[in-house]
Short mmCIF file of C-alpha atoms in Angstrom, two decimals:
data_model
loop_
_atom_site.label_atom_id
_atom_site.label_comp_id
_atom_site.label_asym_id
_atom_site.label_seq_id
_atom_site.Cartn_x
_atom_site.Cartn_y
_atom_site.Cartn_z
CA MET A 1 95.36 103.60 110.66
CA LEU A 2 92.43 104.14 113.02
CA GLY A 3 90.58 107.37 112.64
CA SER A 4 91.51 110.17 114.98
CA LEU A 5 89.30 111.75 117.59
CA ASN A 6 88.75 115.33 116.53
CA THR A 7 88.41 117.60 119.53
CA SER A 8 88.84 120.88 117.70
CA SER A 9 85.61 122.58 116.65
CA SER A 10 84.96 124.29 113.34
CA HIS A 11 84.30 128.02 113.09
CA ASP A 12 80.59 127.50 112.60
CA GLN A 13 80.17 125.35 115.74
CA GLU A 14 80.21 126.23 119.39
CA GLU A 15 83.44 125.50 121.22
CA GLU A 16 83.43 122.09 122.84
CA ASP A 17 83.56 121.88 126.64
CA PRO A 18 86.95 120.49 127.63
CA SER A 19 85.37 118.32 130.29
CA SER A 20 83.19 116.59 127.70
CA SER A 21 86.30 115.78 125.64
CA ASP A 22 88.00 114.38 128.74
CA LEU A 23 84.97 112.20 129.47
CA LYS A 24 84.98 110.93 125.89
CA TYR A 25 88.63 109.94 126.16
CA GLN A 26 88.07 108.26 129.52
CA GLN A 27 85.30 106.18 128.02
CA ILE A 28 87.61 105.06 125.23
CA ILE A 29 90.31 104.00 127.69
CA HIS A 30 87.89 101.80 129.64
CA PRO A 31 86.21 99.42 127.17
CA HIS A 32 83.08 97.41 127.90
CA PRO A 33 83.59 95.05 130.90
CA SER A 34 81.79 92.17 129.17
CA HIS A 35 84.85 91.52 126.91
CA SER A 36 86.99 88.43 127.61
CA ARG A 37 90.38 89.01 129.24
CA ALA A 38 92.30 88.45 125.99
CA GLY A 39 89.81 90.54 124.07
CA LEU A 40 89.93 93.21 126.75
CA MET A 41 93.74 93.45 126.55
CA ASN A 42 93.66 93.66 122.78
CA SER A 43 90.87 96.23 122.89
CA THR A 44 92.77 98.30 125.45
CA ALA A 45 95.91 98.23 123.28
CA ILE A 46 93.93 99.45 120.27
CA HIS A 47 92.28 102.21 122.29
CA MET A 48 95.54 103.39 123.85
CA ARG A 49 97.20 103.45 120.44
CA GLN A 50 94.32 105.52 119.11
CA LEU A 51 94.61 107.97 121.98
CA LEU A 52 98.37 108.34 121.52
CA ILE A 53 97.84 109.12 117.85
CA SER A 54 95.02 111.51 118.71
CA CYS A 55 97.37 113.33 121.07
CA ALA A 56 100.00 113.54 118.33
CA GLU A 57 97.36 114.91 115.95
CA LEU A 58 96.52 117.62 118.47
CA VAL A 59 100.20 118.54 118.70
CA ALA A 60 100.47 118.63 114.91
CA GLN A 61 97.46 120.96 114.83
CA SER A 62 99.08 123.17 117.52
CA ASP A 63 96.13 122.51 119.84
CA PHE A 64 98.45 122.30 122.82
CA ALA A 65 95.82 122.83 125.50
CA ALA A 66 93.81 119.82 124.33
CA ALA A 67 97.01 117.81 123.97
CA HIS A 68 97.94 118.61 127.58
CA ARG A 69 94.54 117.41 128.79
CA LEU A 70 94.84 114.16 126.88
CA ILE A 71 98.38 113.63 128.16
CA SER A 72 97.06 113.96 131.73
CA ILE A 73 94.49 111.25 131.05
CA LEU A 74 97.03 108.95 129.42
CA SER A 75 99.52 109.53 132.24
CA ALA A 76 96.92 108.36 134.75
CA ASN A 77 96.52 105.15 132.74
CA SER A 78 100.19 104.35 132.16
CA SER A 79 103.15 103.25 134.25
CA PRO A 80 106.77 102.21 133.70
CA TYR A 81 105.99 99.15 135.88
CA GLY A 82 102.73 97.98 134.27
CA ASP A 83 102.10 95.70 131.31
CA SER A 84 103.66 96.32 127.90
CA ILE A 85 100.84 98.69 126.87
CA GLU A 86 101.15 100.82 129.99
CA ARG A 87 104.94 100.92 129.74
CA LEU A 88 104.86 101.88 126.06
CA VAL A 89 102.34 104.66 126.66
CA HIS A 90 104.46 105.93 129.54
CA GLN A 91 107.49 106.36 127.26
CA PHE A 92 105.55 108.12 124.52
CA ILE A 93 103.87 110.40 127.05
CA ARG A 94 107.30 111.41 128.31
CA ALA A 95 108.32 112.25 124.75
CA LEU A 96 105.14 114.17 123.99
CA SER A 97 105.42 116.08 127.28
CA PHE A 98 108.92 117.18 126.40
CA LEU A 99 107.78 118.21 122.93
CA LEU A 100 104.98 120.32 124.40
CA ASN A 101 107.35 121.89 126.92
CA ARG A 102 109.69 122.83 124.09
CA HIS A 103 106.85 124.41 122.12
CA HIS A 104 105.78 126.31 125.22
CA ALA A 105 109.33 127.57 125.76
CA ASN A 106 109.58 128.69 122.14
CA ALA A 107 106.26 130.52 122.43
CA SER A 108 107.49 132.25 125.58
CA LEU A 109 110.59 133.42 123.76
CA LEU A 110 108.50 135.17 121.15
CA MET A 111 106.77 137.20 123.87
CA MET A 112 109.97 138.37 125.55
CA ASN A 113 111.65 141.64 124.66
CA ILE A 114 114.29 141.77 127.36
CA SER A 115 117.53 140.30 126.08
CA ASN A 116 118.76 138.84 129.35
CA ALA A 117 115.43 137.08 129.90
CA THR A 118 115.62 135.69 126.40
CA THR A 119 119.13 134.44 127.01
CA THR A 120 118.07 132.75 130.23
CA THR A 121 115.09 131.04 128.65
CA THR A 122 117.14 129.88 125.68
CA ALA A 123 119.74 128.41 128.00
CA LEU A 124 117.07 126.60 130.00
CA THR A 125 115.43 125.26 126.88
CA THR A 126 118.73 124.02 125.45
CA ALA A 127 119.71 122.45 128.75
CA GLY A 128 116.33 120.74 128.99
CA THR A 129 116.77 119.24 125.56
CA ALA A 130 120.22 117.91 126.38
CA ASN A 131 119.25 116.55 129.79
CA PHE A 132 116.11 114.86 128.54
CA ILE A 133 117.61 113.20 125.49
CA SER A 134 121.16 112.51 126.68
CA ASN A 135 121.31 109.96 129.48
CA ASP A 136 124.34 109.33 131.65
CA SER A 137 127.02 107.62 129.57
CA SER A 138 127.63 104.83 132.08
CA SER A 139 123.89 104.06 132.23
CA LEU A 140 123.74 103.82 128.45
CA GLN A 141 126.74 101.49 128.40
CA THR A 142 125.15 99.25 131.03
CA CYS A 143 121.90 99.23 129.09
CA TYR A 144 123.73 98.26 125.93
CA LEU A 145 125.11 95.16 127.65
CA SER A 146 121.65 94.34 129.03
CA LEU A 147 120.12 94.81 125.59
CA ASN A 148 122.70 92.40 124.21
CA GLN A 149 121.65 89.79 126.76
CA ILE A 150 117.87 90.02 127.06
CA THR A 151 116.99 90.50 123.38
CA PRO A 152 118.27 88.62 120.31
CA PHE A 153 118.54 91.74 118.14
CA LEU A 154 122.17 92.71 118.77
CA ARG A 155 123.48 89.14 118.96
CA PHE A 156 121.64 88.24 115.76
CA SER A 157 123.17 91.25 114.01
CA HIS A 158 126.68 90.52 115.30
CA LEU A 159 126.51 86.82 114.50
CA THR A 160 125.29 87.37 110.96
CA ALA A 161 127.79 90.15 110.26
CA ASN A 162 130.66 88.06 111.65
CA GLN A 163 129.81 85.15 109.39
CA ALA A 164 129.70 87.45 106.36
CA ILE A 165 133.13 88.84 107.30
CA LEU A 166 134.55 85.35 107.92
CA GLU A 167 133.31 84.08 104.55
CA SER A 168 134.85 87.08 102.77
CA ILE A 169 138.30 86.23 104.13
CA GLU A 170 140.24 83.60 102.23
CA VAL A 171 141.91 80.79 104.13
CA GLY A 172 145.58 81.68 104.42
CA GLN A 173 144.94 85.43 104.38
CA GLN A 174 147.85 87.05 106.20
CA ALA A 175 146.20 90.16 107.68
CA ILE A 176 142.68 91.42 108.36
CA HIS A 177 141.67 94.96 109.26
CA ILE A 178 138.17 95.63 110.60
CA LEU A 179 136.90 99.21 110.72
CA ASP A 180 134.09 99.11 113.28
CA PHE A 181 131.97 102.25 113.54
CA ASP A 182 130.84 102.89 117.12
CA ILE A 183 132.41 99.75 118.55
CA MET A 184 130.93 100.26 122.05
CA HIS A 185 132.22 97.39 124.26
CA GLY A 186 133.42 95.33 121.33
CA VAL A 187 131.19 92.37 122.29
CA GLN A 188 130.84 91.46 118.61
CA TRP A 189 134.46 90.42 118.10
CA PRO A 190 135.39 87.58 120.52
CA PRO A 191 133.23 85.07 118.57
CA LEU A 192 134.93 86.10 115.31
CA MET A 193 138.33 85.71 116.96
CA GLN A 194 137.38 82.21 118.05
CA ALA A 195 136.19 81.36 114.55
CA LEU A 196 139.46 82.58 113.03
CA ALA A 197 141.49 80.52 115.52
CA GLU A 198 139.41 77.38 114.91
CA ARG A 199 139.62 77.73 111.14
CA SER A 200 143.38 78.12 111.42
CA ASN A 201 143.63 74.92 113.45
CA ASN A 202 141.48 73.01 110.99
CA SER A 203 143.35 74.23 107.89
CA LEU A 204 146.83 73.96 109.43
CA GLN A 205 147.40 77.55 108.27
CA PRO A 206 148.74 80.18 110.69
CA PRO A 207 146.00 82.53 111.93
CA PRO A 208 145.92 85.96 110.31
CA MET A 209 147.04 89.13 111.96
CA LEU A 210 143.88 90.91 113.12
CA ARG A 211 143.68 94.68 113.50
CA ILE A 212 140.53 96.47 114.60
CA THR A 213 140.03 100.22 114.33
CA GLY A 214 137.13 101.03 116.62
CA THR A 215 135.43 104.41 116.51
CA GLY A 216 133.59 106.14 119.33
CA ARG A 217 133.21 109.38 121.23
CA ASP A 218 134.86 108.34 124.51
CA LEU A 219 138.60 107.71 124.26
CA GLU A 220 138.88 106.06 127.67
CA MET A 221 136.08 103.61 126.87
CA LEU A 222 137.72 102.83 123.53
CA ARG A 223 140.99 102.05 125.29
CA ARG A 224 139.28 99.76 127.78
CA THR A 225 137.56 97.98 124.91
CA GLY A 226 140.88 97.53 123.14
CA ASP A 227 142.52 96.15 126.29
CA ARG A 228 139.77 93.55 126.75
CA LEU A 229 139.97 92.44 123.13
CA LEU A 230 143.77 92.21 123.31
CA MET A 231 143.61 90.00 126.41
CA PHE A 232 141.06 87.71 124.73
CA ALA A 233 143.12 87.48 121.54
CA GLN A 234 146.17 86.48 123.58
CA THR A 235 144.28 83.53 125.10
CA LEU A 236 143.68 82.28 121.54
CA GLY A 237 147.20 82.88 120.32
CA LEU A 238 146.04 85.50 117.82
CA ARG A 239 148.22 88.40 116.79
CA PHE A 240 146.08 91.44 117.46
CA GLN A 241 146.20 95.23 117.44
CA PHE A 242 143.52 97.73 118.40
CA HIS A 243 143.41 101.34 117.22
CA PRO A 244 140.97 103.75 118.91
CA LEU A 245 139.55 106.46 116.67
CA LEU A 246 137.56 109.36 118.10
CA LEU A 247 134.72 110.13 115.72
CA ASP A 248 131.39 111.91 116.21
CA ASP A 249 128.18 111.46 114.24
CA ASP A 250 128.86 114.31 111.84
CA PRO A 251 129.04 112.59 108.42
CA THR A 252 130.94 115.44 106.79
CA SER A 253 133.77 115.52 109.32
CA ALA A 254 133.87 111.72 109.41
CA ALA A 255 134.17 111.52 105.63
CA LEU A 256 136.95 114.13 105.50
CA TYR A 257 138.88 112.82 108.50
CA LEU A 258 138.63 109.08 107.87
CA PRO A 259 141.05 108.60 104.92
CA SER A 260 143.96 110.20 106.75
CA ALA A 261 143.12 108.60 110.11
CA LEU A 262 142.95 105.02 108.82
CA THR A 263 146.21 103.25 107.98
CA LEU A 264 145.99 100.17 105.77
CA LEU A 265 148.98 97.85 105.54
CA PRO A 266 150.06 95.94 102.42
CA ASN A 267 148.27 92.59 101.89
CA GLU A 268 145.63 93.57 104.44
CA THR A 269 141.98 92.72 103.77
CA LEU A 270 139.61 95.46 104.94
CA ALA A 271 136.13 94.83 106.34
CA VAL A 272 133.85 97.70 107.37
CA ASN A 273 131.25 97.09 110.06
CA CYS A 274 128.25 99.40 110.61
CA MET A 275 126.00 98.00 113.32
CA LEU A 276 123.05 100.35 113.91
CA TYR A 277 125.24 103.26 112.84
CA LEU A 278 124.40 104.62 109.40
CA HIS A 279 121.00 106.06 110.40
CA ARG A 280 122.77 108.45 112.76
CA LEU A 281 124.54 110.03 109.78
CA LEU A 282 121.28 110.98 108.09
CA ARG A 283 120.06 114.55 108.21
CA ASP A 284 117.13 116.13 106.39
CA ASP A 285 118.69 114.87 103.15
CA THR A 286 121.20 112.15 102.21
CA ARG A 287 124.00 114.23 100.72
CA ASP A 288 126.36 113.98 103.68
CA LEU A 289 125.70 110.27 104.08
CA ARG A 290 126.44 109.66 100.41
CA LEU A 291 129.74 111.52 100.78
CA PHE A 292 130.60 109.28 103.71
CA LEU A 293 129.70 106.13 101.74
CA HIS A 294 131.78 107.26 98.78
CA LYS A 295 134.78 107.62 101.10
CA ILE A 296 134.15 104.11 102.43
CA LYS A 297 133.90 102.78 98.89
CA ALA A 298 137.22 104.43 98.02
CA LEU A 299 138.91 102.37 100.77
CA ASN A 300 138.04 99.28 98.68
CA PRO A 301 136.74 97.06 101.50
CA LYS A 302 136.24 93.36 100.81
CA VAL A 303 132.93 93.47 102.65
CA VAL A 304 130.69 96.05 104.36
CA THR A 305 128.27 94.65 106.94
CA ILE A 306 125.23 96.71 107.89
CA ALA A 307 122.54 96.27 110.53
CA GLU A 308 119.69 98.72 110.83
CA ARG A 309 116.23 99.08 112.32
CA GLU A 310 113.44 98.13 109.97
CA ALA A 311 111.42 101.29 110.52
CA SER A 312 110.70 104.65 108.93
CA HIS A 313 111.52 107.11 111.70
CA ASN A 314 113.04 109.73 109.44
CA HIS A 315 109.82 110.91 107.82
CA PRO A 316 109.66 114.71 107.59
CA VAL A 317 105.98 114.71 108.63
CA PHE A 318 105.77 114.48 112.42
CA LEU A 319 102.50 112.55 112.57
CA GLN A 320 103.65 109.81 110.18
CA ARG A 321 106.92 109.49 112.08
CA PHE A 322 104.98 109.22 115.32
CA VAL A 323 102.59 106.50 114.11
CA GLU A 324 105.49 104.47 112.71
CA ALA A 325 107.33 104.76 116.03
CA VAL A 326 104.29 103.67 118.05
CA ASP A 327 103.86 100.51 115.97
CA HIS A 328 107.60 99.72 115.93
CA TYR A 329 108.08 100.04 119.68
CA THR A 330 104.79 98.28 120.41
CA ALA A 331 106.31 95.17 118.82
CA ILE A 332 109.57 95.59 120.76
CA PHE A 333 107.79 96.07 124.09
CA ASP A 334 105.50 93.10 123.36
CA SER A 335 108.56 90.91 122.71
CA LEU A 336 110.07 91.96 126.03
CA GLU A 337 106.76 91.32 127.79
CA ALA A 338 106.55 87.79 126.38
CA THR A 339 110.14 86.72 127.06
CA LEU A 340 111.09 88.33 130.40
CA PRO A 341 109.61 88.13 133.91
CA PRO A 342 107.43 91.05 135.07
CA ASN A 343 109.97 92.15 137.71
CA SER A 344 112.99 92.15 135.37
CA ARG A 345 115.22 95.09 136.31
CA GLU A 346 117.18 94.72 133.08
CA ARG A 347 114.03 95.09 131.01
CA LEU A 348 112.93 98.13 132.99
CA ALA A 349 116.31 99.81 132.47
CA VAL A 350 116.47 98.97 128.76
CA GLU A 351 112.95 100.27 128.17
CA GLN A 352 113.40 103.48 130.13
CA ILE A 353 116.98 104.40 129.28
CA TRP A 354 117.77 102.83 125.90
CA PHE A 355 114.44 102.65 124.09
CA GLY A 356 113.08 105.61 126.05
CA ARG A 357 115.93 107.78 124.76
CA GLU A 358 115.25 106.65 121.20
CA ILE A 359 111.53 107.43 121.50
CA VAL A 360 112.25 110.92 122.82
CA GLU A 361 114.63 111.66 119.95
CA ILE A 362 112.18 110.40 117.31
CA VAL A 363 109.18 112.25 118.76
CA ALA A 364 110.57 115.41 120.33
CA ALA A 365 113.96 116.23 118.80
CA GLU A 366 114.54 118.19 115.63
CA GLY A 367 117.51 119.09 113.48
CA ASP A 368 120.89 117.73 114.54
CA ASP A 369 119.45 116.65 117.92
CA ARG A 370 117.42 113.94 116.18
CA ARG A 371 119.90 111.18 115.47
CA GLU A 372 117.55 108.18 115.56
CA ARG A 373 116.57 108.51 111.90
CA HIS A 374 115.83 104.88 111.11
CA GLU A 375 114.96 103.94 107.54
CA ARG A 376 113.62 100.74 106.00
CA TYR A 377 115.82 98.34 104.06
CA GLU A 378 114.51 99.58 100.71
CA SER A 379 115.87 103.06 101.42
CA TRP A 380 119.28 101.73 102.45
CA GLU A 381 119.41 99.52 99.37
CA MET A 382 118.76 102.49 97.11
CA ILE A 383 121.36 104.67 98.86
CA LEU A 384 124.02 101.96 98.89
CA ARG A 385 123.53 100.96 95.25
CA SER A 386 123.68 104.57 94.13
CA SER A 387 126.95 104.89 96.07
CA GLY A 388 128.51 102.03 94.11
CA PHE A 389 127.88 99.08 96.44
CA SER A 390 126.50 95.68 95.42
CA ASN A 391 124.61 93.33 97.71
CA VAL A 392 126.41 90.14 98.77
CA PRO A 393 123.92 87.34 99.56
CA LEU A 394 124.10 86.00 103.10
CA SER A 395 124.85 82.29 103.20
CA ALA A 396 122.72 79.30 104.14
CA TYR A 397 125.13 78.68 107.02
CA SER A 398 124.46 82.19 108.34
CA LEU A 399 120.76 81.39 108.31
CA SER A 400 121.25 78.15 110.22
CA GLN A 401 123.35 79.99 112.81
CA ALA A 402 120.68 82.66 113.28
CA LYS A 403 118.00 80.00 113.70
CA LEU A 404 120.14 78.16 116.24
CA LEU A 405 120.70 81.37 118.20
CA LEU A 406 116.97 81.95 118.49
CA ARG A 407 116.19 78.34 119.36
CA LEU A 408 118.84 78.01 122.07
CA HIS A 409 118.79 81.43 123.72
CA TYR A 410 115.45 83.04 122.84
CA PRO A 411 112.98 80.13 122.52
CA SER A 412 109.84 82.09 121.76
CA GLU A 413 107.59 81.46 118.79
CA GLY A 414 107.06 85.21 118.54
CA TYR A 415 110.49 85.89 117.01
CA GLN A 416 110.33 85.57 113.23
CA LEU A 417 113.30 85.31 110.84
CA GLN A 418 112.83 86.19 107.17
CA ILE A 419 115.05 86.28 104.08
CA LEU A 420 114.34 89.04 101.59
CA ASN A 421 116.60 90.55 98.95
CA ASN A 422 119.52 88.34 100.05
CA SER A 423 119.31 89.90 103.53
CA PHE A 424 118.01 88.75 106.90
CA PHE A 425 115.15 90.34 108.83
CA LEU A 426 114.37 89.60 112.48
CA GLY A 427 111.06 90.68 113.94
CA TRP A 428 108.32 89.98 116.41
CA GLN A 429 105.12 88.28 115.22
CA ASN A 430 104.40 89.74 111.79
CA ARG A 431 106.49 92.90 112.09
CA ALA A 432 110.13 93.02 110.97
CA LEU A 433 112.26 95.05 113.40
CA PHE A 434 115.92 94.66 112.37
CA SER A 435 117.72 93.92 109.11
CA VAL A 436 121.25 92.69 108.44
CA SER A 437 122.88 92.83 105.02
CA SER A 438 126.31 92.46 103.41
CA TRP A 439 127.75 94.65 100.64
CA HIS A 440 130.80 94.98 98.45
#
């Protein structure tokens, strides 16, 4: 990690003039003009990263005045419509600005003695948190569909998980039940339905009965998802049922409610699907998540498929969490820059609404408000094994499918596919970004 720029003076030195600090930062933003264009872009990216980390260091040191000055400088050199560096900085500046505003509101509360004023300020602060982090539900749903189209990450996860589920089901199996946590639009399941129908035709065995229990927080959206899946299943001649299950991200309530809410029929094979879900059940410790996993294990699923971000955004130390987030989203924004046109509206929306929301939660939210608590594969492996699960190696055919997906739909040399610990990792350049694994 590059060294930070220390703007705070020691007790035995004279206080530094704020304008001299601002000039120093401005000089860092604008590197020497003699650099080549490629070298200039790389140098600018390094400098902007250093300034973002310096700003986070100032926040960690509670030097909010200096942090505000540096944010002003960075804001003048960033834009949601610029190159990937400028767009990334813009999102992190939004998050840091919110964090500073929250600290300022908390400091104001300490100075107030009048109860009604305190109540008003608390209400404003809470509302600000909710409005800043929680985007309109319809916008998030639209962004999810765009994310599924313009990046390979979701489709790679769905494709690999589907193949693991398909291979766990024996030919001639009479009934399959998939428990899908946070099913969203259900875009993962039509390809699996097609695969089941094709395998049935090839084996001359009747297709299995397929039931999907999809969880979510919006009952109407769950019903619409079920209706779409039912219509698609009917075109394939598949017997299909969909069961909506309202479930929030509280691991304790989910663990207690799940056994009674899920009905398993005799001779029914259960598969559990957790696509980018488990990290939202983490809190400051793993006790609640382990309770949830023990309840899943008690259901005796044939396979549990898991996709997660390959990042450490749950670190208790703010600065380490911030640096990890900067490097993770730098790779994501670079991949979008390299594979989409500059005027792509879908990319702009995904960056601002989907990834922007994640960045705000990682940087500015605390406690139960911070749900984007991504962990690396090693952490998930340790948690899952200690909860009684064993890793199921992903097949060579799954690998060939993932490679074909990238070659046909996302033909960029920047996307890299790796196999480690019997699991798949998809990343950009030399940085892994997503992992998919299968467990029993």
